[in-house]
Coordinates of C-alpha atoms in Angstrom, one line a residue:
Chain A
M1 CA 54.9 -13.9 101.0
K2 CA 53.5 -14.8 104.4
E3 CA 54.9 -13.1 107.6
I4 CA 54.5 -14.5 111.0
R5 CA 55.6 -13.0 114.3
F6 CA 56.0 -15.1 117.4
H7 CA 55.8 -14.0 121.0
G8 CA 56.7 -16.2 123.8
R9 CA 59.0 -16.4 126.8
G10 CA 62.3 -17.9 126.9
G11 CA 62.2 -21.6 127.4
Q12 CA 58.6 -22.1 125.8
G13 CA 60.0 -23.0 122.4
A14 CA 58.7 -19.9 120.5
V15 CA 62.1 -19.4 118.7
L16 CA 62.2 -23.2 117.8
A17 CA 58.6 -23.1 116.7
A18 CA 59.5 -20.2 114.4
R19 CA 62.3 -22.3 112.9
M20 CA 60.4 -25.6 112.7
L21 CA 57.6 -23.8 110.9
A22 CA 60.1 -22.6 108.3
S23 CA 61.3 -26.2 107.9
A24 CA 57.6 -27.1 107.2
A25 CA 57.3 -24.5 104.5
A26 CA 60.6 -25.5 102.9
I27 CA 59.4 -29.2 102.9
E28 CA 56.5 -27.8 100.6
G29 CA 59.1 -26.3 98.4
K30 CA 58.7 -22.7 99.6
C31 CA 61.6 -20.2 100.3
V32 CA 61.9 -19.5 103.9
G33 CA 63.6 -17.1 106.3
S34 CA 63.1 -17.3 110.2
F35 CA 65.1 -15.8 113.1
P36 CA 64.5 -14.7 116.7
M37 CA 65.5 -11.3 118.3
Y38 CA 66.5 -11.0 121.8
G39 CA 69.7 -9.8 123.6
F40 CA 70.9 -12.2 126.2
E41 CA 69.5 -15.8 126.7
R42 CA 67.1 -15.5 129.6
R43 CA 64.5 -18.0 130.6
G44 CA 61.1 -16.5 131.1
M45 CA 61.8 -13.3 129.5
P46 CA 59.6 -12.1 126.5
V47 CA 61.1 -13.2 123.2
V48 CA 60.1 -12.5 119.8
A49 CA 60.8 -14.5 116.6
F50 CA 59.9 -14.1 112.9
T51 CA 59.0 -16.4 110.1
R52 CA 58.6 -15.7 106.4
F53 CA 57.8 -18.0 103.6
D54 CA 57.1 -17.4 99.8
E55 CA 57.3 -18.9 96.5
A56 CA 60.0 -16.5 95.6
P57 CA 63.3 -16.0 97.2
I58 CA 63.2 -14.0 100.4
R59 CA 65.6 -11.0 100.3
E60 CA 64.7 -8.8 103.2
K61 CA 66.6 -9.6 106.4
S62 CA 64.7 -7.0 108.6
Q63 CA 62.2 -7.7 111.5
I64 CA 58.5 -8.2 110.8
Y65 CA 56.3 -5.1 111.5
H66 CA 53.3 -5.9 109.4
P67 CA 52.5 -9.7 110.2
H68 CA 49.9 -11.6 108.4
C69 CA 49.8 -13.9 111.5
L70 CA 50.7 -13.5 115.2
M71 CA 51.4 -16.6 117.2
V72 CA 51.3 -15.9 120.9
V73 CA 52.8 -18.9 122.9
D74 CA 52.4 -17.3 126.2
P75 CA 48.9 -16.0 126.9
T76 CA 50.0 -13.5 129.6
L77 CA 51.9 -11.5 126.8
M78 CA 48.4 -10.6 125.5
K79 CA 48.5 -7.9 128.1
L80 CA 51.3 -6.0 126.4
D81 CA 49.9 -2.9 124.7
T82 CA 52.1 -3.6 121.6
I83 CA 51.3 -7.1 121.1
L84 CA 48.8 -6.5 118.1
N85 CA 50.9 -3.8 116.5
G86 CA 51.1 -3.9 112.7
L87 CA 48.7 -6.8 112.3
R88 CA 47.6 -6.7 108.7
P89 CA 43.9 -6.2 107.8
G90 CA 42.2 -9.6 107.8
G91 CA 45.2 -10.9 110.0
V92 CA 45.4 -14.0 112.0
L93 CA 46.0 -14.6 115.9
I94 CA 47.0 -18.1 117.1
L95 CA 46.8 -18.0 120.8
N96 CA 47.5 -20.4 123.6
S97 CA 44.3 -19.9 125.6
P98 CA 41.8 -22.4 127.3
K99 CA 38.8 -20.1 126.0
P100 CA 37.9 -18.4 122.7
L101 CA 38.4 -14.7 122.5
P102 CA 35.6 -12.7 124.3
H103 CA 35.6 -10.3 121.3
R104 CA 37.5 -9.3 118.4
L105 CA 40.7 -7.7 119.7
S106 CA 41.5 -5.3 116.7
P107 CA 39.6 -4.2 113.6
N108 CA 42.4 -5.8 111.7
M109 CA 41.7 -9.2 113.2
G110 CA 40.1 -11.5 110.6
L111 CA 40.5 -14.8 112.3
A112 CA 41.6 -16.2 115.7
G113 CA 42.6 -19.6 116.4
T114 CA 42.7 -20.6 120.1
V115 CA 43.8 -23.8 121.8
D116 CA 44.5 -24.8 125.3
A117 CA 48.2 -25.6 124.3
T118 CA 49.5 -25.5 127.8
R119 CA 46.9 -28.2 128.9
I120 CA 47.6 -30.3 125.8
A121 CA 51.3 -30.0 126.1
V122 CA 51.3 -31.1 129.8
Q123 CA 49.3 -34.0 129.0
E124 CA 51.3 -35.1 125.8
I125 CA 54.9 -34.0 126.7
G126 CA 54.6 -33.8 130.6
R127 CA 55.9 -30.1 130.5
D128 CA 54.5 -26.8 129.4
I129 CA 56.1 -26.6 126.0
P130 CA 53.2 -25.5 123.8
N131 CA 54.9 -24.6 120.8
T132 CA 54.2 -27.6 118.6
C133 CA 50.5 -27.8 119.5
L134 CA 50.2 -24.2 118.3
M135 CA 52.0 -25.1 115.0
G136 CA 49.4 -27.7 114.5
A137 CA 46.6 -25.1 115.3
L138 CA 48.1 -22.8 112.7
A139 CA 48.0 -25.3 110.1
A140 CA 44.3 -26.0 110.8
A141 CA 43.2 -22.4 111.2
T142 CA 45.0 -20.8 108.3
G143 CA 45.5 -23.8 105.9
W144 CA 48.8 -22.1 104.9
L145 CA 50.6 -25.5 105.6
K146 CA 49.7 -29.0 105.5
L147 CA 49.8 -30.8 108.9
E148 CA 52.0 -33.6 107.3
S149 CA 54.5 -30.9 106.6
V150 CA 54.5 -29.7 110.0
I151 CA 55.0 -33.0 111.4
K152 CA 57.8 -33.9 108.9
G153 CA 59.4 -30.5 109.9
L154 CA 59.5 -31.5 113.5
G155 CA 61.6 -34.6 112.5
E156 CA 64.4 -32.3 111.6
Y157 CA 64.8 -31.0 115.0
L158 CA 63.5 -33.7 117.4
E159 CA 63.8 -37.5 117.6
G160 CA 62.7 -40.5 119.5
E161 CA 60.1 -40.3 122.3
M162 CA 60.4 -36.5 122.1
L163 CA 59.5 -36.4 118.5
R164 CA 56.6 -38.8 119.0
K165 CA 55.2 -36.6 121.9
N166 CA 55.5 -33.5 119.9
I167 CA 53.8 -35.0 116.8
R168 CA 50.9 -35.9 119.1
N169 CA 51.0 -32.4 120.4
A170 CA 50.8 -31.0 116.9
E171 CA 48.0 -33.3 116.0
R172 CA 46.0 -32.2 118.9
G173 CA 46.5 -28.6 118.1
F174 CA 45.4 -29.2 114.6
Q175 CA 42.1 -31.1 115.8
E176 CA 41.2 -29.0 118.8
V177 CA 41.9 -25.4 117.6
E178 CA 38.7 -23.2 117.9
V179 CA 38.4 -20.8 115.1
Q180 CA 36.5 -17.5 115.3
K181 CA 36.2 -15.4 112.1
W182 CA 35.3 -11.7 111.5
Q183 CA 34.4 -9.9 108.2
Chain B
M1 CA 59.5 -24.6 86.9
T2 CA 63.3 -24.5 86.5
Q3 CA 63.5 -23.7 90.3
A4 CA 61.2 -26.8 91.2
L5 CA 63.3 -29.0 89.0
K6 CA 66.4 -27.8 90.6
K7 CA 65.2 -28.4 94.0
E8 CA 64.4 -32.1 93.0
I9 CA 68.0 -32.7 92.1
K10 CA 69.7 -30.6 94.8
K11 CA 69.7 -31.2 98.5
Y12 CA 68.4 -28.6 100.6
K13 CA 68.3 -28.1 104.4
V14 CA 67.0 -25.4 106.6
L15 CA 70.0 -24.2 108.5
T16 CA 70.9 -21.0 110.4
G17 CA 73.9 -19.0 109.3
N18 CA 75.8 -20.5 112.1
G19 CA 74.8 -24.0 110.9
A20 CA 75.7 -23.1 107.3
A21 CA 79.2 -22.0 108.4
A22 CA 79.7 -25.2 110.4
Y23 CA 78.4 -27.5 107.7
A24 CA 80.6 -25.7 105.1
A25 CA 83.7 -25.9 107.3
R26 CA 83.3 -29.6 107.7
L27 CA 83.1 -30.1 104.1
C28 CA 86.4 -28.4 103.6
R29 CA 87.9 -31.3 105.8
P30 CA 89.9 -29.1 108.2
D31 CA 92.7 -31.2 110.1
V32 CA 92.6 -28.8 113.1
V33 CA 89.7 -27.0 114.7
S34 CA 90.0 -24.8 117.8
L35 CA 86.9 -24.1 119.6
Y36 CA 85.7 -21.4 122.1
P37 CA 82.1 -20.4 122.4
I38 CA 80.7 -16.8 122.4
T39 CA 77.2 -15.5 121.7
P40 CA 76.1 -15.2 118.8
Q41 CA 78.7 -17.7 117.4
S42 CA 78.4 -20.6 119.9
E43 CA 76.1 -22.7 117.6
V44 CA 79.1 -23.0 115.1
I45 CA 81.2 -24.5 117.8
E46 CA 78.3 -26.9 119.0
Q47 CA 77.6 -28.0 115.4
L48 CA 81.2 -28.7 114.8
E49 CA 81.3 -30.8 118.0
N50 CA 78.3 -32.6 116.9
F51 CA 79.9 -33.5 113.6
H52 CA 82.9 -34.6 115.4
A53 CA 81.0 -36.7 117.9
N54 CA 79.0 -38.5 115.0
G55 CA 82.2 -39.2 113.0
T56 CA 81.5 -36.9 110.1
L57 CA 84.2 -34.4 111.1
E58 CA 87.6 -36.2 111.5
A59 CA 89.6 -33.2 112.8
E60 CA 91.8 -32.7 115.8
M61 CA 89.4 -30.5 118.1
I62 CA 91.3 -28.2 120.5
R63 CA 89.1 -27.0 123.2
V64 CA 90.9 -23.9 124.4
E65 CA 90.5 -21.7 127.5
G66 CA 90.0 -18.4 125.6
E67 CA 90.1 -17.0 122.0
N68 CA 93.7 -15.8 122.2
S69 CA 94.7 -19.6 122.5
A70 CA 92.1 -20.3 119.8
Q71 CA 93.9 -18.2 117.5
N72 CA 97.5 -19.2 118.5
A73 CA 96.5 -22.9 118.2
V74 CA 95.2 -22.5 114.5
C75 CA 98.1 -20.5 113.7
A76 CA 100.7 -23.0 114.8
A77 CA 98.7 -25.8 113.4
A78 CA 98.4 -24.0 109.9
M79 CA 102.3 -23.5 110.1
A80 CA 102.7 -27.3 110.7
G81 CA 100.9 -27.7 107.5
A82 CA 97.3 -28.4 108.7
R83 CA 94.1 -26.9 107.2
V84 CA 92.5 -25.2 110.1
F85 CA 89.2 -23.7 111.2
T86 CA 88.0 -21.5 114.0
A87 CA 85.2 -19.2 114.7
T88 CA 84.6 -16.1 117.0
S89 CA 82.8 -12.8 117.6
S90 CA 83.2 -9.4 119.2
Y91 CA 85.0 -9.9 122.7
G92 CA 86.4 -13.0 121.4
L93 CA 88.0 -11.3 118.3
V94 CA 89.5 -8.5 120.3
F95 CA 90.8 -10.9 122.8
M96 CA 92.9 -12.5 119.9
Y97 CA 94.0 -9.2 118.4
D98 CA 97.7 -9.8 119.0
A99 CA 97.5 -13.3 117.8
M100 CA 95.8 -12.2 114.5
F101 CA 98.8 -10.0 113.8
Q102 CA 101.0 -13.0 114.4
T103 CA 98.8 -15.3 112.0
A104 CA 99.0 -12.8 109.2
G105 CA 102.6 -12.0 109.8
Y106 CA 103.5 -15.8 109.6
R107 CA 101.4 -15.8 106.4
A108 CA 99.4 -18.8 108.1
P109 CA 96.4 -19.6 105.8
V110 CA 93.9 -19.7 108.7
V111 CA 90.2 -19.5 107.7
M112 CA 88.0 -18.0 110.5
V113 CA 84.4 -17.0 110.8
N114 CA 83.7 -13.9 112.8
V115 CA 80.0 -13.4 113.6
N116 CA 79.6 -9.6 113.7
R117 CA 78.8 -8.2 117.2
E118 CA 79.5 -5.0 119.1
P119 CA 82.7 -5.1 121.0
P120 CA 83.1 -4.0 124.6
G121 CA 82.6 -0.6 126.1
I122 CA 78.9 -0.3 126.0
H123 CA 77.8 -4.0 126.8
A124 CA 75.6 -5.1 124.0
V125 CA 75.0 -8.6 122.9
C126 CA 74.0 -7.3 119.7
S127 CA 74.9 -7.1 116.0
G128 CA 77.3 -4.5 114.5
Q129 CA 80.4 -4.5 112.4
Q130 CA 82.6 -2.7 114.8
D131 CA 84.5 -6.0 115.7
M132 CA 85.5 -6.6 112.2
I133 CA 86.4 -2.8 111.6
A134 CA 88.7 -3.0 114.8
T135 CA 90.7 -5.7 113.2
R136 CA 91.2 -4.0 109.8
D137 CA 94.9 -3.4 109.8
T138 CA 96.0 -6.8 111.2
G139 CA 96.7 -8.0 107.7
W140 CA 93.9 -10.4 107.4
I141 CA 91.6 -10.7 104.3
Q142 CA 88.1 -9.9 105.3
L143 CA 85.1 -10.9 103.5
I144 CA 81.4 -10.1 104.3
A145 CA 78.4 -12.3 103.6
E146 CA 74.6 -11.4 103.0
S147 CA 72.7 -14.7 103.4
G148 CA 73.0 -18.2 104.7
Q149 CA 73.8 -19.5 101.4
E150 CA 76.5 -17.0 101.0
I151 CA 78.1 -17.8 104.3
F152 CA 78.0 -21.5 103.3
D153 CA 79.8 -20.6 99.9
L154 CA 82.3 -18.0 101.1
V155 CA 83.7 -20.4 103.9
I156 CA 84.4 -22.9 101.2
Q157 CA 85.8 -20.1 98.9
A158 CA 87.9 -18.8 101.8
Y159 CA 90.2 -21.9 101.7
R160 CA 90.7 -21.5 98.0
L161 CA 91.9 -17.9 98.9
A162 CA 93.9 -18.5 102.0
E163 CA 95.8 -21.4 100.7
D164 CA 96.4 -20.0 97.2
E165 CA 100.1 -20.0 96.7
A166 CA 100.0 -16.3 95.4
V167 CA 98.1 -15.3 98.6
Q168 CA 98.8 -17.4 101.7
L169 CA 97.0 -15.1 104.1
P170 CA 94.4 -15.7 106.8
V171 CA 90.9 -15.1 105.7
M172 CA 88.1 -13.9 108.0
V173 CA 84.5 -14.5 106.9
N174 CA 82.2 -12.1 108.5
Y175 CA 78.5 -12.1 109.0
D176 CA 75.9 -10.2 110.9
G177 CA 75.0 -11.5 114.5
Y178 CA 71.4 -12.4 114.8
Y179 CA 70.2 -11.1 111.5
L180 CA 72.4 -13.8 109.8
S181 CA 73.8 -16.0 112.7
F182 CA 70.3 -17.0 113.8
L183 CA 68.5 -16.7 110.5
A184 CA 67.3 -20.0 109.3
E185 CA 67.1 -20.3 105.5
S186 CA 66.8 -23.1 103.0
I187 CA 70.4 -23.9 102.1
E188 CA 71.6 -25.7 99.0
L189 CA 74.0 -28.5 100.3
P190 CA 76.7 -29.7 97.9
E191 CA 78.0 -33.2 97.9
Q192 CA 81.4 -33.9 99.6
S193 CA 82.9 -34.8 96.2
E194 CA 81.9 -31.4 94.8
V195 CA 83.6 -29.5 97.5
D196 CA 86.7 -31.9 97.1
R197 CA 86.9 -31.2 93.5
Y198 CA 86.6 -27.4 93.9
L199 CA 89.5 -27.4 96.6
A200 CA 91.5 -30.0 94.6
P201 CA 93.6 -27.4 92.7
L202 CA 95.2 -26.3 96.0
K203 CA 96.8 -29.9 96.1
E204 CA 98.6 -29.2 92.7
Q205 CA 100.4 -26.2 94.0
P206 CA 104.1 -26.3 95.2
P207 CA 104.0 -27.4 98.9
R208 CA 104.3 -24.5 101.2
P209 CA 107.0 -24.3 103.8
T210 CA 106.0 -26.0 107.0
L211 CA 107.4 -26.6 110.4
V212 CA 108.6 -30.2 110.8
P213 CA 110.1 -31.4 114.1
G214 CA 113.8 -32.0 113.6
S215 CA 114.3 -29.8 110.6
S216 CA 114.9 -26.1 110.5
L217 CA 112.7 -23.4 109.2
G218 CA 112.8 -19.7 109.8
C219 CA 109.4 -18.7 111.1
G220 CA 108.4 -15.9 113.4
A221 CA 111.9 -14.9 113.9
H222 CA 113.2 -11.4 114.3
G223 CA 113.0 -9.2 111.3
L224 CA 114.9 -6.3 112.2
G225 CA 115.1 -3.4 109.9
M226 CA 115.2 -4.4 106.3
G227 CA 114.1 -7.8 107.0
F228 CA 111.0 -6.5 108.6
V229 CA 110.4 -4.1 105.8
E230 CA 110.8 -6.8 103.0
L231 CA 108.4 -9.2 104.6
R232 CA 105.8 -6.4 105.1
R233 CA 106.2 -5.5 101.5
K234 CA 105.5 -9.0 100.4
H235 CA 102.5 -9.3 102.8
M236 CA 101.1 -6.2 101.2
A237 CA 101.8 -7.5 97.8
A238 CA 100.0 -10.7 98.6
M239 CA 97.1 -8.8 99.9
A240 CA 96.9 -6.7 96.7
R241 CA 97.1 -10.0 94.6
S242 CA 94.2 -11.6 96.6
R243 CA 91.6 -9.2 94.8
Q244 CA 92.1 -10.8 91.5
T245 CA 92.5 -14.3 93.1
F246 CA 89.2 -13.8 94.7
E247 CA 87.5 -12.8 91.4
E248 CA 88.9 -16.0 90.0
I249 CA 88.0 -18.4 92.8
D250 CA 84.4 -16.8 92.8
A251 CA 83.9 -17.5 89.0
A252 CA 85.4 -21.0 89.5
F253 CA 82.8 -21.6 92.2
G254 CA 80.1 -20.5 89.8
E255 CA 81.3 -23.1 87.4
E256 CA 81.3 -25.9 90.1
F257 CA 78.2 -25.1 92.0
G258 CA 76.1 -22.7 89.7
R259 CA 76.5 -19.7 92.1
S260 CA 79.0 -16.7 91.9
Y261 CA 78.6 -13.5 93.6
G262 CA 80.4 -10.9 91.6
G263 CA 83.9 -11.1 93.3
Q264 CA 85.0 -8.1 95.4
I265 CA 81.7 -6.3 94.9
E266 CA 78.3 -7.0 93.3
E267 CA 76.4 -4.3 91.5
Y268 CA 72.7 -4.5 91.6
R269 CA 70.7 -2.5 89.1
T270 CA 73.4 0.2 88.7
E271 CA 73.6 0.1 84.9
D272 CA 71.9 3.4 84.4
A273 CA 71.7 4.4 88.1
E274 CA 72.2 8.0 88.8
I275 CA 72.4 7.4 92.6
V276 CA 73.8 4.5 94.3
L277 CA 73.8 3.1 97.7
L278 CA 76.8 1.1 99.0
T279 CA 76.5 -1.3 101.8
S280 CA 77.4 -4.8 103.1
G281 CA 76.0 -7.7 105.0
S282 CA 72.3 -8.5 105.7
A283 CA 71.3 -5.0 104.9
V284 CA 72.0 -5.7 101.4
G285 CA 69.1 -8.1 101.1
T286 CA 66.6 -5.5 102.5
A287 CA 68.2 -2.8 100.3
R288 CA 67.5 -4.9 97.2
T289 CA 63.7 -4.9 97.8
V290 CA 63.7 -1.1 98.3
V291 CA 65.7 -0.6 95.1
D292 CA 63.2 -2.6 93.3
A293 CA 60.4 -0.7 94.7
K294 CA 62.0 2.6 93.9
R295 CA 62.9 1.5 90.3
A296 CA 59.2 0.7 89.9
E297 CA 58.5 4.2 90.8
G298 CA 60.9 5.4 88.0
V299 CA 63.8 6.3 90.4
K300 CA 67.2 5.4 88.8
V301 CA 68.8 4.0 91.9
G302 CA 71.3 1.1 92.1
L303 CA 73.0 -0.8 94.9
I304 CA 76.5 -2.0 95.4
K305 CA 77.5 -4.7 97.7
L306 CA 80.8 -4.6 99.5
R307 CA 81.9 -8.4 99.8
M308 CA 85.5 -7.7 100.4
F309 CA 86.4 -5.1 103.0
R310 CA 90.2 -6.0 103.1
P311 CA 91.8 -5.6 100.6
F312 CA 89.5 -2.7 99.7
P313 CA 88.2 -3.2 96.1
I314 CA 89.8 0.1 94.9
E315 CA 89.6 -0.3 91.2
R316 CA 86.2 -2.2 91.0
L317 CA 84.6 0.3 93.3
S318 CA 86.0 3.4 91.5
A319 CA 84.7 2.0 88.2
A320 CA 81.4 1.3 89.8
L321 CA 81.0 4.7 91.5
Q322 CA 82.1 6.7 88.5
G323 CA 79.5 9.2 86.9
R324 CA 77.0 9.0 89.6
K325 CA 75.1 12.0 90.8
A326 CA 75.0 11.1 94.5
I327 CA 76.5 8.1 96.4
G328 CA 75.2 6.9 99.8
V329 CA 77.3 4.6 102.2
L330 CA 75.4 2.7 104.9
D331 CA 77.8 1.8 107.7
R332 CA 77.0 -0.5 110.5
S333 CA 79.9 0.6 112.7
L334 CA 81.9 3.8 113.5
C335 CA 85.1 5.4 112.6
F336 CA 86.1 7.3 115.7
G337 CA 88.1 10.4 114.9
W338 CA 86.7 10.8 111.4
D339 CA 83.2 11.5 112.6
C340 CA 81.5 9.1 110.3
G341 CA 81.4 5.3 109.4
P342 CA 84.5 3.4 108.4
I343 CA 83.2 2.3 104.9
Y344 CA 82.2 5.8 104.1
M345 CA 85.7 7.0 105.1
E346 CA 87.2 4.6 102.8
V347 CA 84.9 5.6 100.0
K348 CA 85.9 9.2 100.5
A349 CA 89.4 8.1 99.8
L350 CA 88.3 7.2 96.4
L351 CA 86.9 10.8 95.5
A352 CA 90.4 11.7 93.9
D353 CA 89.7 9.0 91.3
I354 CA 85.8 9.4 90.9
G355 CA 85.6 13.1 91.2
K356 CA 83.6 15.4 93.4
V357 CA 80.1 14.1 94.1
P358 CA 77.5 14.4 96.8
L359 CA 78.6 11.7 99.3
L360 CA 76.3 10.7 102.0
N361 CA 76.9 8.6 105.1
F362 CA 74.0 6.7 106.9
I363 CA 74.8 5.3 110.3
D364 CA 72.3 2.5 111.0
G365 CA 72.1 -0.9 112.5
L366 CA 74.1 -0.4 115.6
A367 CA 73.6 -2.8 118.5
N368 CA 70.9 -4.9 116.5
M369 CA 69.0 -1.8 115.5
D370 CA 66.9 -3.0 112.7
I371 CA 67.8 -1.6 109.2
T372 CA 64.2 -1.4 108.1
K373 CA 62.7 -0.8 104.5
P374 CA 61.5 2.8 105.7
N375 CA 65.0 3.6 106.8
I376 CA 66.4 2.6 103.4
E377 CA 63.8 4.3 101.5
R378 CA 64.6 7.5 103.5
M379 CA 68.3 7.1 102.5
V380 CA 67.2 6.7 98.9
N381 CA 65.1 9.9 99.1
D382 CA 68.1 11.9 100.6
L383 CA 70.3 10.7 97.7
Q384 CA 67.7 11.9 95.2
S385 CA 67.5 15.2 96.8
A386 CA 71.3 15.6 96.9
A387 CA 71.5 14.5 93.4
Q388 CA 69.2 17.5 92.5
G389 CA 71.7 19.9 94.1
E390 CA 69.8 20.3 97.5
P391 CA 72.0 20.7 100.5
F392 CA 72.6 17.5 102.5
N393 CA 73.7 16.2 105.8
P394 CA 77.0 14.2 105.1
V395 CA 76.7 12.0 108.1
A396 CA 73.3 11.0 109.3
W397 CA 72.5 8.9 112.3
V398 CA 69.4 7.4 110.9
T399 CA 67.8 6.0 114.2
M400 CA 68.6 9.2 115.8
G401 CA 66.3 10.9 113.5
E402 CA 69.0 12.9 111.8

């Protein structure tokens, strides 16, 4: 099973990214489970979401404490002391950032994929909705999912011009992600 | 391989629990739907409105000004012979409290989804079963789902149960807010024709009495003295019959769709279990993984899933709990005045049948608190210790460190 924890702010699409990623995995025939956790709907407040996918049915319904991967949609959230909590050894960070990481942020971090998703989203969508760009980056950096599945998954949630723009957003995330690896 | 082959034939879609409820309700072809949104249920209403807008749901949509009207609207429509649906949660459920008594007293076969959320008092837009518990004695049948697929399937089954001639009672399908309402899973979607076929036996029943303009029918009239007593007695008898009916419609569902859930309760790895944990809703899924892990360590632990809270599965539970060395009940709500959880209190009432045994209550999952694997492991450890004769805390608030 792969477990991914998403950190973003209300309105950036972290919750939808978690769900769309589940759809991408389901398209590849995997069993999936994805849910957000927040109290009230509040734009701009930190939100967390979870996605699991596996070949076998997923029975646990609890939150994710030991993720294989963290996706941080809002780079300001990296200031939180708790953001890397529970990352598994060899774990992955997918981060919206204009620059690669200056150094390995935790001994458990095995791979970081950074992409300037805000800039790309503003160029492609015209708004700071970096979620689909980061999904493309995740597909490229981890190889867990095919880009085609990610794109096909978007089609279950978006349509028309918005779908086309987000496909472009995801493709650019896939192409422009910078990968750093540690042993 | 079998799974892969099945996936090729069957249609799957990633849906949230709310999305599953709305989709399933649509396939049951309701005539009248009353709608009032509330977190974490709103998505059910939104989806139904979508279906109506795109022409796939041909129901009369009644957009009411509050939940009390939502309940009264579907009650009245059901009395006029319609198949009905509504959905609510928490504040909404308690705001329709009087109307729920009325619906049940009228024997109106309303199907309602209730997305479990903490009720007022300490304001929490969070999961918890207290809303369902608070409406326990309204005379409704109350069912609880564990997963998105089960939400989907239970909504369909609920119509067979509510409209069964031997039952004719409103049915509430419950599922945990957040942990299930927003959980997106891959849901197997039946064809419309399959659902039609499954619900078809309802059409072969004698028609139930319905309100028709211009003709007379005694309905909701005064039932003073013996009139009242007789109707209440019949209501209770129908509730009692619904246990067996639920078993039958669940089995029939299995024949039609290839999935059945064990009726009133499901026993998981209980065959030779010395200790068992009883719980309901989304916590069951997580508990399954813990039971598997503990079994791998050689611990003889089993799990019982409560699917039907009202009527309470007295006989099935007594049989399932008989002969254990310790029993644990995980509650996601409180029974004020009994200093414990409500499901624990009800299991306690079975002790006369099953004999004296260490009975432990774990209170967890209030207000969205996560019922984690370590928490459930700890419950199993406590049960093991109690089974060996060690002293135990009968009611432990798990997240308070008790």
